[in-house]
C-alpha cells in the first residue's frame, strides 16, 4: 500500500438530513468506491459495492477478512498512525494517491481520507476513491520518491498556508502552519530570504526553523513557481535538517578559536582578527593592551595548578566584565592576555578604561577558601602611521609590559620610542650574552664575609661579572634576568660554579681557611642537570667539603616541599651548605623553614639599610636563625652604626661596603693580607 498525499482545504458542505436507510441506499448506488479502514487492525470494516469492485472482492465478508498489513510498508503504517492522530485532533481531510494490490497487481487511485469514529470509539479512516491516477511509470515513481524521501518538500502560497507538504515535512513542522514565514525563528531572516527569491527567482540559505523537536537548522532551497492547481504564484521549498552538522561545525570552529580554560578567544583568533582589522583599513588608532599576572609561577607553585587555573578563569571573567562588548579579549597562553580596543580613543579615556580593567582584575581571588591576591602588569601600544602591522604593535605592547615589570609590577605602562630603544638594546645584550657564554667572558669577584665577634674574614661571596668587549665590566643586575628569561642561566650558572669551586680548591691548596658562597638562580636549581653537576664538582681532588655554600632565594622553597627538602638533603649530603639569600623579601612559608637543611640566612640589604628602625624584623630573623641552627649574615652593611647595632644584637657575620666592595681575585687576596685598608672602594 502506497500513498501520496495532497492536503486540501476542507470543502464547505451543505448538509441535508437523510434517513439511515436512505443513506445506505445512496452509498450502494454510488459510482465512487467508499470504504472504512480500521487503522489499528489494518482491515476494511465497511465497503460499498463500488469499493468491493475496486478491491476485486467477491463479497464484503471476503474483503473484511483481508489483512492489509501484508502489503503495507512500515513507513505507510507509521504515516497512517499519524493520520489517525490528526483525525482525532482536527476534522482534516487529505487527498492521497493510494496504490492498492487487489489481486497482487498494483492499482493507483486518488483517495480522499477523512476521520471516521468506529462504534467502539476508535478512530478509523473513511476513504473515498475519486478517480484513477495516471499510472505512467514516471508519475508513479516520482510520487513514490516524494513520499519516501527524508528531504522536507513543501509548497507555499506567497503569504498563506502550505499548499502541499510531503510526509517528511508533515512529520517535522508544527501544525497548524499559518504561512511559510511562520516557520522561521527569526522573521528578519525570512524577510531577507523571500526578498532574494523575489529578486532572483531562487535562494539558498541555512536558517533555523520551528519544528516539533524545537528550533532546528535547515539547509533551505527556495524557488518561486506557480501552483499547478490554481496558477497562483507559489514557493517551492526544499529543506534538509543540518542541525547536527552545523553544531559539529560550530563546535569545531569554536574550539579552534577559543581558549579551553577561560573560553576567551585564543592566539590564532587574535591574529586573524587583527589581520582583518588591518585589511579593512580600520586599524589606525586602535589600541592593544597586553597584560600578565604578576608572579604567576609563584601562585602555581604556592597554591597548586588548580588555584592557578582559578586565577586565570577569574581574570578572564573580570576582564570581560570590565570591558565593553565590542572590545576583544584573548588569552595568548600561560598568564598572558591581550585586549584590543578598536578605533581612536583619547589618551585620557583609554587610561581610565585600562585603570578600570586593572583594578577589576586586582581584587582578591578566592580558591577553596584561600584568598589569592593578584595584580597584573600592563603594557599598552597603539597602531600609528609608523606602526601599522599587528606584530609590531604587539611587540611594542610587550615592551611596555616588560617596562611595567621592571618598574616593580602592578602598573600600566604606555609604549614610548625610548622604550623601544631600550628593548632593542636588550635584544643586542641577549645576542652578546649568547656569545659571552661560549667565549667564557665571565669572572667572579669576591666580597668578604666578616665574623663580627672575632673581627676576622671567614669567607667570601662570589659575584659574577661580565667582561663585555667594548663595554668594560658589566654588573650582574644588567644581565642575570635576561639569562634567566632566555635559559642562558643554566650555562652561566654552571660556569660560575666551576670558576668558584676551582678558586676554592686553589685557596685550600694555598692553606687558606675560607668559606665560599655562590649564587644559584631558581631556574638553575630546577634544572635536572644541577645535581649531577654538583656531584661532579664535589668529586674533584681537594674539593673543600663543608666550605662551599650555595645561596638560593626564598622563592626556590615554594612548591612541593617534600621534593624540595629531598633535593636540598641530597645537596648537603654531597658536602655543600645552603644559605637563603635576600632573606625576608620572598614568599617562603616560615613554618617549613625548619624542615630544610639550612646553614645560613642572609638578611636582605633593605632591612640592614633601615637599621635601627627595622630592628624588630632583623631581631626576628636573628632569633629564627638561632632556632634552626643557621648562621645569620647581614648583607649590605655600609655604616659603622649598622655594624654596631649588629654587634650589640649578636649577629654572626656581616658583608658590605663598610668592609669592602666585591674585589677581583688579586684584590681580594691582597685585602686578606691587609694590604688594602677596610672600607676603601
Ligand atoms: P646578592 O647575591 O644579594 O649579592 C649582593 C649584592 O649586593 C652584590 O651586588 C653586592 O655587590 C651588593 N653589595 C654588597 N655590599 C653592599 C653594600 O654595602 N651596599 C650596596 N648598595 N650593595 C652591596 P652585585 O654583585 O651587583 O650582584 C647583584 C645580584 O646579582 C646578587 O645579589 C645576586 O642576586 C646576583 N648575582 C651575582 N652573581 C651571581 C651569580 O653568579 N649567579 C646568580 N644566579 N646570580 C648572581
Ligand atoms: Mg648572594
Ligand atoms: Mg643578597
XYZ file of C-alpha atoms and ligand atoms in Angstrom:
729
model
C 0.000 0.000 0.000
C 1.478 3.324 -1.013
C 0.132 6.800 -0.629
C 0.776 10.243 -1.951
C -0.939 12.954 -0.022
C -2.205 16.339 -1.088
C -3.520 18.485 1.657
C -6.721 20.145 0.832
C -8.948 22.754 2.341
C -11.995 21.245 3.898
C -14.838 21.915 1.445
C -17.893 23.563 2.840
C -20.674 21.044 2.671
C -24.318 21.758 2.815
C -25.825 19.007 4.884
C -29.369 17.814 4.396
C -30.946 15.269 6.647
C -31.369 11.800 5.109
C -32.659 8.658 6.847
C -30.060 5.996 7.677
C -31.625 3.549 5.259
C -31.688 6.234 2.597
C -28.034 6.954 3.205
C -27.184 3.249 2.816
C -29.029 3.189 -0.493
C -27.109 6.201 -1.723
C -23.851 4.507 -0.826
C -24.854 1.326 -2.675
C -25.629 3.281 -5.812
C -22.592 5.484 -5.706
C -20.061 5.116 -8.584
C -17.318 6.189 -6.254
C -15.809 3.484 -4.111
C -16.221 4.259 -0.419
C -14.774 2.147 2.409
C -13.765 2.437 6.016
C -10.280 1.377 7.014
C -9.621 0.271 10.576
C -6.105 1.651 11.031
C -5.408 -0.290 14.230
C -6.177 -3.678 12.690
C -5.271 -2.937 9.056
C -8.683 -4.167 7.974
C -11.519 -2.809 5.962
C -14.684 -2.718 8.098
C -17.071 -1.311 5.525
C -17.130 -1.139 1.713
C -19.828 -0.112 -0.736
C -20.296 -2.181 -3.934
C -18.012 0.147 -5.916
C -15.326 -0.413 -3.305
C -15.781 -4.221 -3.480
C -15.296 -3.891 -7.209
C -12.204 -1.739 -6.771
C -10.695 -4.197 -4.285
C -11.711 -7.130 -6.523
C -13.598 -8.768 -3.675
C -16.373 -11.290 -4.281
C -18.199 -10.342 -1.108
C -17.967 -7.807 1.696
C -17.075 -10.619 4.141
C -14.211 -11.714 1.942
C -12.846 -8.160 1.800
C -13.255 -7.566 5.553
C -11.308 -10.757 6.236
C -8.266 -9.490 4.339
C -5.250 -8.451 6.373
C -3.928 -5.423 4.509
C -0.821 -5.268 6.691
C 0.923 -7.718 4.383
C 1.008 -5.152 1.567
C 1.929 -2.262 3.799
C 5.444 -0.871 4.255
C 6.449 0.311 7.746
C 6.553 3.932 6.507
C 2.983 3.747 5.373
C 1.942 2.124 8.632
C 3.650 4.921 10.530
C 2.031 7.577 8.442
C -1.398 6.044 8.914
C -0.868 6.260 12.667
C -0.049 9.910 12.226
C -3.202 10.482 10.229
C -5.200 8.727 12.908
C -3.752 11.213 15.333
C -4.545 14.138 13.055
C -8.133 12.977 12.652
C -8.527 12.751 16.407
C -7.372 16.319 16.809
C -8.864 18.054 13.789
C -11.501 17.390 11.232
C -8.888 17.224 8.492
C -9.211 15.720 5.034
C -6.395 14.619 2.779
C -6.303 13.588 -0.825
C -3.702 10.959 -1.494
C -2.557 8.576 -4.087
C -3.042 5.071 -2.767
C -1.548 2.128 -4.560
C -3.513 -0.945 -3.660
C -2.850 -4.547 -4.651
C -6.341 -6.097 -5.087
C -5.104 -9.290 -6.799
C -1.377 -8.852 -6.473
C -1.315 -6.211 -9.198
C -0.746 -2.550 -8.260
C -3.529 -0.092 -8.869
C -3.180 3.578 -8.025
C -6.245 5.558 -7.096
C -6.695 9.046 -5.751
C -8.438 8.757 -2.415
C -9.903 11.343 -0.085
C -9.403 10.459 3.564
C -11.401 11.639 6.495
C -11.628 10.534 10.084
C -14.356 8.039 10.945
C -15.242 7.220 14.525
C -15.959 3.471 14.980
C -18.644 2.263 17.314
C -16.060 1.274 19.924
C -14.778 4.866 19.898
C -11.553 4.237 17.985
C -10.609 6.479 15.083
C -10.687 4.833 11.671
C -10.331 6.294 8.204
C -13.112 6.886 5.738
C -11.783 6.517 2.203
C -13.366 7.726 -0.986
C -11.817 6.929 -4.347
C -12.144 9.925 -6.617
C -10.576 8.532 -9.700
C -7.746 6.537 -11.212
C -4.329 8.007 -11.152
C -2.459 8.176 -14.368
C -0.355 5.054 -13.990
C 2.575 6.344 -16.030
C 5.757 4.824 -14.512
C 7.399 8.264 -14.175
C 4.425 9.679 -12.358
C 4.262 6.739 -10.037
C 7.962 6.777 -9.302
C 8.206 10.493 -8.717
C 5.207 10.290 -6.443
C 6.892 7.435 -4.651
C 10.137 9.368 -4.258
C 8.314 12.365 -2.841
C 6.593 10.080 -0.418
C 9.632 8.367 0.986
C 12.357 10.973 0.925
C 13.686 12.396 4.185
C 14.018 15.748 2.468
C 11.241 18.097 3.505
C 9.401 19.280 0.411
C 6.671 21.855 0.662
C 4.863 24.312 -1.499
C 3.578 27.544 -0.047
C 1.355 30.232 -1.394
C 3.089 33.595 -1.162
C 1.604 34.559 2.140
C -0.873 31.920 3.152
C -0.807 28.353 4.459
C 1.032 25.493 2.769
C -0.415 24.143 -0.471
C 1.450 20.903 -0.127
C 3.616 19.144 2.443
C 5.297 15.816 1.738
C 5.093 13.278 4.580
C 8.596 14.142 5.826
C 7.588 17.801 6.130
C 4.305 16.915 7.797
C 6.271 14.907 10.355
C 8.608 17.745 11.187
C 6.757 21.032 11.015
C 4.433 22.042 13.784
C 0.810 22.059 12.653
C -1.085 24.205 12.008
C 1.263 26.161 9.786
C -0.005 29.677 9.203
C 2.447 30.609 6.489
C 5.959 29.922 5.296
C 7.187 32.910 7.291
C 5.744 31.495 10.499
C 8.204 28.590 10.278
C 11.200 30.882 10.734
C 12.701 31.506 14.141
C 13.661 34.994 13.064
C 11.165 36.948 10.933
C 14.003 39.158 9.654
C 15.751 36.118 8.135
C 12.528 35.135 6.376
C 12.021 38.639 5.023
C 15.529 38.776 3.635
C 15.280 35.274 2.159
C 11.966 35.950 0.455
C 13.195 39.283 -0.907
C 16.051 37.442 -2.608
C 13.646 34.889 -4.097
C 11.509 37.703 -5.448
C 14.535 39.339 -6.987
C 16.387 36.312 -8.360
C 13.739 33.602 -8.504
C 15.609 31.408 -6.044
C 17.658 31.442 -2.884
C 19.653 29.118 -0.700
C 20.282 29.632 2.958
C 20.844 27.906 6.258
C 18.305 29.001 8.819
C 16.602 27.958 11.999
C 13.000 26.782 11.649
C 10.398 25.813 14.229
C 9.761 22.061 14.335
C 8.127 19.506 16.572
C 11.602 18.902 18.040
C 12.206 22.559 18.800
C 14.031 25.039 16.629
C 16.443 23.343 14.256
C 18.866 24.306 11.495
C 17.869 23.638 7.881
C 19.618 23.945 4.597
C 16.835 25.607 2.600
C 16.381 25.886 -1.099
C 13.617 28.274 -2.177
C 12.292 28.555 -5.711
C 9.486 30.684 -6.962
C 6.936 28.752 -9.031
C 3.231 28.687 -9.641
C 0.694 26.357 -8.113
C -0.251 23.822 -10.784
C -3.802 23.700 -9.445
C -4.635 27.389 -9.159
C -1.942 29.007 -11.235
C -1.223 31.335 -8.323
C 2.381 32.275 -7.521
C 3.941 29.916 -5.006
C 7.257 28.978 -3.446
C 8.696 25.518 -3.613
C 10.742 24.865 -0.505
C 13.202 22.027 -0.013
C 14.620 21.681 3.470
C 17.273 19.364 4.886
C 17.861 19.215 8.605
C 21.537 20.086 9.108
C 21.411 20.721 12.850
C 23.948 18.046 13.808
C 26.299 19.062 11.021
C 26.027 22.744 11.835
C 26.501 22.186 15.537
C 29.529 19.984 14.951
C 30.998 22.600 12.622
C 30.209 25.448 15.028
C 31.779 23.485 17.842
C 34.905 22.782 15.814
C 35.152 26.454 14.893
C 34.577 27.454 18.492
C 37.281 25.065 19.659
C 39.721 26.351 17.084
C 39.109 29.960 18.089
C 38.759 29.676 21.822
C 40.996 29.102 24.757
C 39.757 25.974 26.513
C 40.350 27.145 30.050
C 38.930 30.653 30.011
C 36.710 30.485 26.939
C 38.270 33.720 25.760
C 39.496 33.962 22.187
C 42.903 32.406 21.615
C 46.111 33.479 19.920
C 45.190 32.240 16.461
C 41.841 34.017 16.567
C 43.534 37.218 17.737
C 45.948 37.076 14.830
C 43.141 36.601 12.330
C 41.138 39.360 13.994
C 43.987 41.861 13.834
C 44.844 40.888 10.282
C 41.211 41.560 9.279
C 41.288 44.881 11.090
C 44.334 45.881 9.074
C 42.885 44.658 5.785
C 39.713 46.648 6.383
C 41.822 49.756 6.973
C 40.338 50.121 10.464
C 43.489 49.529 12.453
C 44.901 53.071 12.672
C 44.294 54.491 16.125
C 43.298 51.140 17.624
C 44.997 50.071 20.832
C 46.479 46.810 22.013
C 46.671 46.169 25.739
C 48.990 43.396 26.798
C 48.885 42.191 30.381
C 50.103 39.331 32.503
C 49.727 38.178 36.066
C 52.472 39.247 38.449
C 54.449 36.304 39.794
C 52.042 33.812 38.308
C 54.536 30.996 38.615
C 54.630 31.672 42.317
C 50.838 31.339 42.551
C 51.075 27.970 40.813
C 53.970 26.840 42.979
C 52.442 28.024 46.185
C 48.773 27.130 45.820
C 48.894 24.460 43.109
C 47.878 24.435 39.453
C 44.168 24.261 40.167
C 44.423 27.549 42.012
C 46.425 28.920 39.078
C 43.575 27.887 36.767
C 41.007 29.553 39.031
C 43.021 32.754 38.914
C 43.147 32.684 35.108
C 39.424 31.949 34.798
C 38.566 34.724 37.240
C 40.815 37.184 35.470
C 39.188 36.309 32.155
C 35.709 36.862 33.608
C 36.654 40.109 35.252
C 38.358 41.418 32.147
C 35.301 40.561 30.080
C 33.012 42.281 32.574
C 35.185 45.378 32.823
C 35.325 45.886 29.055
C 32.713 46.877 26.529
C 31.171 44.118 24.420
C 32.917 45.358 21.300
C 36.368 45.105 22.910
C 38.182 41.893 22.135
C 39.940 39.891 24.854
C 42.183 36.954 24.105
C 44.386 34.707 26.168
C 47.668 34.184 24.399
C 48.634 31.278 26.617
C 50.045 30.966 30.125
C 49.188 34.092 32.063
C 49.315 36.428 29.063
C 46.225 38.288 27.880
C 45.588 40.789 25.121
C 42.768 43.307 24.769
C 42.066 45.152 21.545
C 40.283 48.491 21.730
C 39.174 49.246 18.214
C 39.175 52.762 16.816
C 40.544 56.063 18.006
C 40.220 56.861 21.671
C 41.616 59.762 23.672
C 44.565 59.004 25.917
C 42.554 60.076 28.988
C 39.616 57.817 28.120
C 41.994 54.968 27.424
C 43.803 55.443 30.711
C 40.519 55.429 32.559
C 39.376 52.280 30.812
C 42.629 50.418 31.450
C 42.704 51.508 35.059
C 39.187 50.139 35.452
C 40.359 46.854 33.920
C 43.394 46.689 36.188
C 41.515 47.399 39.383
C 38.711 44.957 38.465
C 41.254 42.194 37.970
C 43.332 43.062 41.018
C 40.620 42.283 43.581
C 41.478 39.185 45.684
C 40.502 35.847 44.197
C 39.045 33.085 46.320
C 40.083 29.490 45.667
C 38.920 26.817 48.110
C 38.562 29.435 50.837
C 42.105 30.648 50.169
C 42.402 34.301 49.327
C 44.842 34.873 46.495
C 45.988 38.420 45.931
C 46.702 39.018 42.301
C 47.998 42.020 40.464
C 48.741 42.484 36.804
C 51.370 44.355 34.843
C 50.076 46.092 31.770
C 51.703 47.313 28.564
C 49.830 49.492 26.070
C 50.664 50.305 22.453
C 48.710 51.601 19.501
C 48.576 51.465 15.730
C 50.178 54.617 14.392
C 51.184 55.912 10.980
C 54.544 54.204 11.505
C 53.381 51.103 13.330
C 50.869 49.514 11.037
C 51.423 45.789 11.498
C 49.926 43.963 14.431
C 53.132 42.037 15.018
C 54.862 45.380 15.621
C 52.079 46.765 17.838
C 52.049 43.558 19.866
C 55.823 43.753 20.226
C 55.556 47.381 21.412
C 52.858 46.464 23.940
C 55.070 43.607 25.113
C 57.996 46.009 25.546
C 55.757 48.338 27.584
C 54.637 45.367 29.673
C 58.261 44.466 30.298
C 58.853 48.053 31.438
C 55.945 47.680 33.889
C 57.614 44.574 35.289
C 60.972 46.263 35.563
C 59.403 49.214 37.355
C 58.080 46.923 40.096
C 54.965 45.289 38.571
C 51.286 46.081 39.267
C 51.264 49.047 36.929
C 50.305 50.300 33.482
C 52.938 51.480 31.006
C 52.285 53.127 27.652
C 54.857 52.341 24.997
C 57.335 55.072 24.102
C 60.051 55.189 21.467
C 62.745 55.357 24.163
C 61.395 52.101 25.486
C 61.748 50.683 22.003
C 65.414 51.670 22.009
C 65.882 50.037 25.418
C 64.240 46.870 24.143
C 66.499 46.886 21.121
C 69.481 47.216 23.406
C 68.174 44.363 25.470
C 67.925 42.230 22.340
C 71.505 43.101 21.480
C 72.602 42.240 25.010
C 70.879 38.909 24.633
C 72.788 38.171 21.438
C 76.056 39.276 23.042
C 75.334 37.107 26.095
C 74.957 34.015 23.969
C 78.418 34.656 22.619
C 79.762 35.540 26.084
C 78.693 32.156 27.416
C 80.559 30.402 24.603
C 83.620 32.625 24.899
C 83.802 32.459 28.703
C 83.684 36.217 29.185
C 82.671 35.922 32.842
C 84.742 36.279 36.001
C 83.946 36.183 39.684
C 84.602 38.983 42.119
C 84.698 38.217 45.800
C 83.157 40.124 48.658
C 84.490 39.184 52.114
C 82.308 37.958 54.940
C 83.342 39.254 58.319
C 82.946 37.237 61.500
C 81.674 40.003 63.741
C 82.833 38.503 67.042
C 86.407 37.656 66.016
C 86.784 40.512 63.500
C 88.226 38.024 61.020
C 87.353 37.417 57.383
C 85.946 33.917 57.388
C 84.572 33.699 53.918
C 83.575 35.382 50.687
C 80.667 35.587 48.288
C 81.499 35.029 44.655
C 79.689 37.550 42.444
C 79.699 37.242 38.692
C 80.926 39.995 36.367
C 80.890 40.129 32.577
C 83.893 41.438 30.640
C 81.805 42.566 27.714
C 84.008 43.609 24.815
C 83.634 47.346 24.275
C 81.555 47.802 27.423
C 84.029 47.158 30.227
C 82.918 45.286 33.323
C 79.176 44.658 33.357
C 77.370 44.066 36.683
C 75.025 41.109 37.151
C 71.867 43.193 37.504
C 72.265 44.075 33.825
C 72.284 40.500 32.578
C 71.170 37.898 35.153
C 67.459 38.468 34.493
C 67.994 38.192 30.727
C 69.876 34.941 31.275
C 67.010 33.722 33.467
C 64.428 34.553 30.837
C 66.353 33.032 27.949
C 67.595 29.956 29.744
C 71.223 31.014 29.321
C 71.393 30.918 33.106
C 71.932 27.160 33.006
C 75.224 27.576 31.161
C 76.238 30.715 33.033
C 75.382 29.179 36.404
C 77.436 26.124 35.557
C 80.364 28.340 34.646
C 80.071 30.290 37.922
C 80.085 27.076 39.938
C 83.110 25.786 38.018
C 85.064 29.034 38.467
C 84.091 29.304 42.156
C 84.930 25.708 43.007
C 88.249 25.925 41.158
C 89.084 29.060 43.153
C 88.083 27.405 46.432
C 90.343 24.440 45.632
C 93.236 26.826 44.849
C 92.730 28.673 48.150
C 92.536 25.454 50.042
C 95.775 24.214 48.465
C 97.337 27.546 49.462
C 96.282 26.828 53.034
C 93.529 29.457 53.266
C 90.603 28.545 55.526
C 87.744 30.243 53.710
C 84.062 29.582 53.188
C 82.890 30.485 49.695
C 79.287 31.198 48.859
C 77.995 31.085 45.292
C 74.641 32.272 43.951
C 72.257 29.801 42.362
C 69.264 31.060 40.418
C 65.817 29.423 40.799
C 65.859 28.188 37.254
C 69.278 26.669 37.706
C 68.100 24.938 40.870
C 65.199 23.394 38.970
C 67.434 22.214 36.115
C 67.750 18.395 36.083
C 71.450 18.786 35.317
C 72.069 20.720 38.533
C 72.590 17.807 40.937
C 74.850 15.815 38.589
C 76.961 18.955 38.114
C 77.318 19.444 41.878
C 78.286 15.813 42.211
C 80.934 16.131 39.537
C 82.388 19.270 41.144
C 82.431 17.719 44.618
C 84.386 14.754 43.274
C 87.401 16.932 42.403
C 90.618 16.454 44.341
C 90.998 18.849 47.264
C 87.354 19.944 46.998
C 86.711 21.786 50.281
C 83.769 19.773 51.582
C 81.663 21.759 54.002
C 83.096 25.087 52.832
C 81.115 25.760 49.666
C 77.753 27.375 50.363
C 75.054 27.691 47.730
C 72.888 30.806 48.014
C 69.321 30.210 46.929
C 66.411 32.608 47.232
C 63.285 32.010 49.259
C 61.233 31.515 46.101
C 63.086 28.282 45.432
C 61.495 26.890 48.601
C 57.947 27.389 47.367
C 56.032 24.478 45.893
C 56.291 20.777 46.617
C 58.026 20.968 49.983
C 58.799 17.275 50.221
C 60.685 17.119 46.944
C 62.494 20.407 47.638
C 63.600 19.109 51.038
C 64.792 15.898 49.414
C 66.801 17.803 46.836
C 68.369 20.026 49.483
C 69.265 16.977 51.561
C 70.930 15.364 48.545
C 72.943 18.565 48.031
C 74.065 18.790 51.659
C 74.944 15.084 51.595
C 77.472 15.897 48.863
C 79.215 18.324 51.187
C 77.617 21.665 50.247
C 75.923 24.073 52.616
C 72.762 26.008 51.875
C 72.122 29.704 52.504
C 68.944 31.666 51.927
C 69.851 34.879 50.117
C 67.921 38.148 50.421
C 66.050 36.631 53.352
C 62.843 38.442 54.292
C 61.932 39.652 50.816
C 60.445 36.457 49.416
C 57.304 34.486 49.931
C 58.536 31.392 51.703
C 56.425 29.746 54.315
C 58.214 30.192 57.623
C 56.663 27.075 59.093
C 58.560 24.998 56.550
C 61.923 26.691 57.000
C 62.883 24.386 59.852
C 62.322 21.308 57.698
C 65.018 22.315 55.242
C 68.696 21.714 55.973
C 69.713 25.395 56.014
C 73.053 26.582 57.361
C 72.800 30.297 56.775
C 70.276 33.132 56.462
C 71.438 36.275 54.666
C 69.389 39.250 55.816
C 68.491 41.355 52.817
C 70.192 44.704 52.432
C 66.869 46.545 52.530
C 66.481 45.619 56.245
C 70.083 46.379 57.183
C 69.748 49.680 55.381
C 66.841 50.680 57.625
C 68.529 49.900 60.938
C 67.728 50.717 63.679
C 64.136 51.339 62.512
C 63.975 47.820 61.072
C 65.438 46.433 64.316
C 62.427 44.268 65.272
C 62.448 42.462 61.910
C 66.211 41.906 61.981
C 65.912 40.697 65.557
C 63.221 38.270 64.447
C 65.471 36.826 61.754
C 68.356 36.538 64.232
C 66.105 34.558 66.578
C 64.859 32.388 63.728
C 68.464 31.667 62.736
C 69.246 30.579 66.273
C 66.149 28.383 66.379
C 67.008 26.465 63.228
C 70.750 26.426 63.857
C 71.719 28.639 60.913
C 74.303 31.418 60.941
C 72.925 34.857 60.131
C 74.787 37.159 57.765
C 73.782 40.802 57.381
C 74.205 41.964 53.813
C 74.933 45.481 52.607
C 76.443 46.816 55.806
C 77.557 50.323 54.864
C 77.908 52.226 58.134
C 79.576 51.772 61.472
C 76.193 52.391 63.165
C 74.711 49.432 61.368
C 77.670 47.267 62.342
C 77.427 48.441 65.953
C 73.756 47.513 66.086
C 74.604 44.064 64.688
C 77.450 43.581 67.198
C 75.081 44.519 70.011
C 72.452 42.063 68.824
C 74.828 39.153 68.298
C 74.619 38.840 64.540
C 77.321 36.387 63.481
C 78.522 37.805 60.174
C 78.483 40.975 58.136
C 79.077 41.686 54.477
C 79.031 45.096 52.854
C 80.830 48.154 51.512
C 81.881 49.050 55.057
C 84.176 46.061 54.938
C 84.838 46.264 51.226
C 83.172 46.172 47.853
C 83.489 42.948 45.880
C 87.077 42.585 44.587
C 88.725 40.609 41.838
C 90.838 37.603 42.936
C 94.048 39.577 43.258
C 92.311 42.418 45.079
C 90.613 40.010 47.409
C 93.817 38.145 48.228
C 95.582 41.447 48.816
C 92.703 42.539 51.040
C 93.067 39.341 53.063
C 96.700 40.097 53.634
C 95.673 43.508 54.896
C 97.331 45.470 52.091
C 94.120 47.331 51.332
C 92.526 49.157 54.236
C 88.918 48.151 55.020
C 86.274 50.430 53.531
C 88.347 51.565 50.537
C 86.488 51.246 47.232
P 73.261 39.222 46.057
O 73.565 37.783 45.906
O 72.340 39.620 47.123
O 74.647 39.927 46.187
C 74.864 41.040 46.956
C 74.836 42.231 46.098
O 74.887 43.363 46.936
C 76.078 42.334 45.209
O 75.697 43.020 44.036
C 76.986 43.201 46.018
O 77.936 43.901 45.241
C 75.990 44.162 46.599
N 76.509 44.738 47.837
C 77.323 44.187 48.759
N 77.540 45.033 49.765
C 76.825 46.148 49.508
C 76.637 47.397 50.201
O 77.149 47.645 51.255
N 75.818 48.311 49.620
C 75.225 48.070 48.442
N 74.451 49.027 47.941
N 75.378 46.930 47.758
C 76.170 45.956 48.292
P 76.077 42.507 42.647
O 77.420 41.891 42.634
O 75.806 43.605 41.702
O 75.067 41.349 42.456
C 73.742 41.593 42.374
C 72.927 40.343 42.387
O 73.168 39.596 41.210
C 73.284 39.419 43.513
O 72.675 39.796 44.680
C 72.757 38.124 43.011
O 71.382 38.028 43.218
C 73.021 38.255 41.539
N 74.224 37.515 41.213
C 75.509 37.889 41.325
N 76.312 36.912 40.934
C 75.524 35.868 40.576
C 75.785 34.560 40.107
O 76.909 34.130 39.938
N 74.707 33.792 39.835
C 73.451 34.235 40.041
N 72.453 33.429 39.747
N 73.175 35.448 40.494
C 74.215 36.269 40.774
Mg 74.072 36.382 47.048
Mg 71.593 39.133 48.712
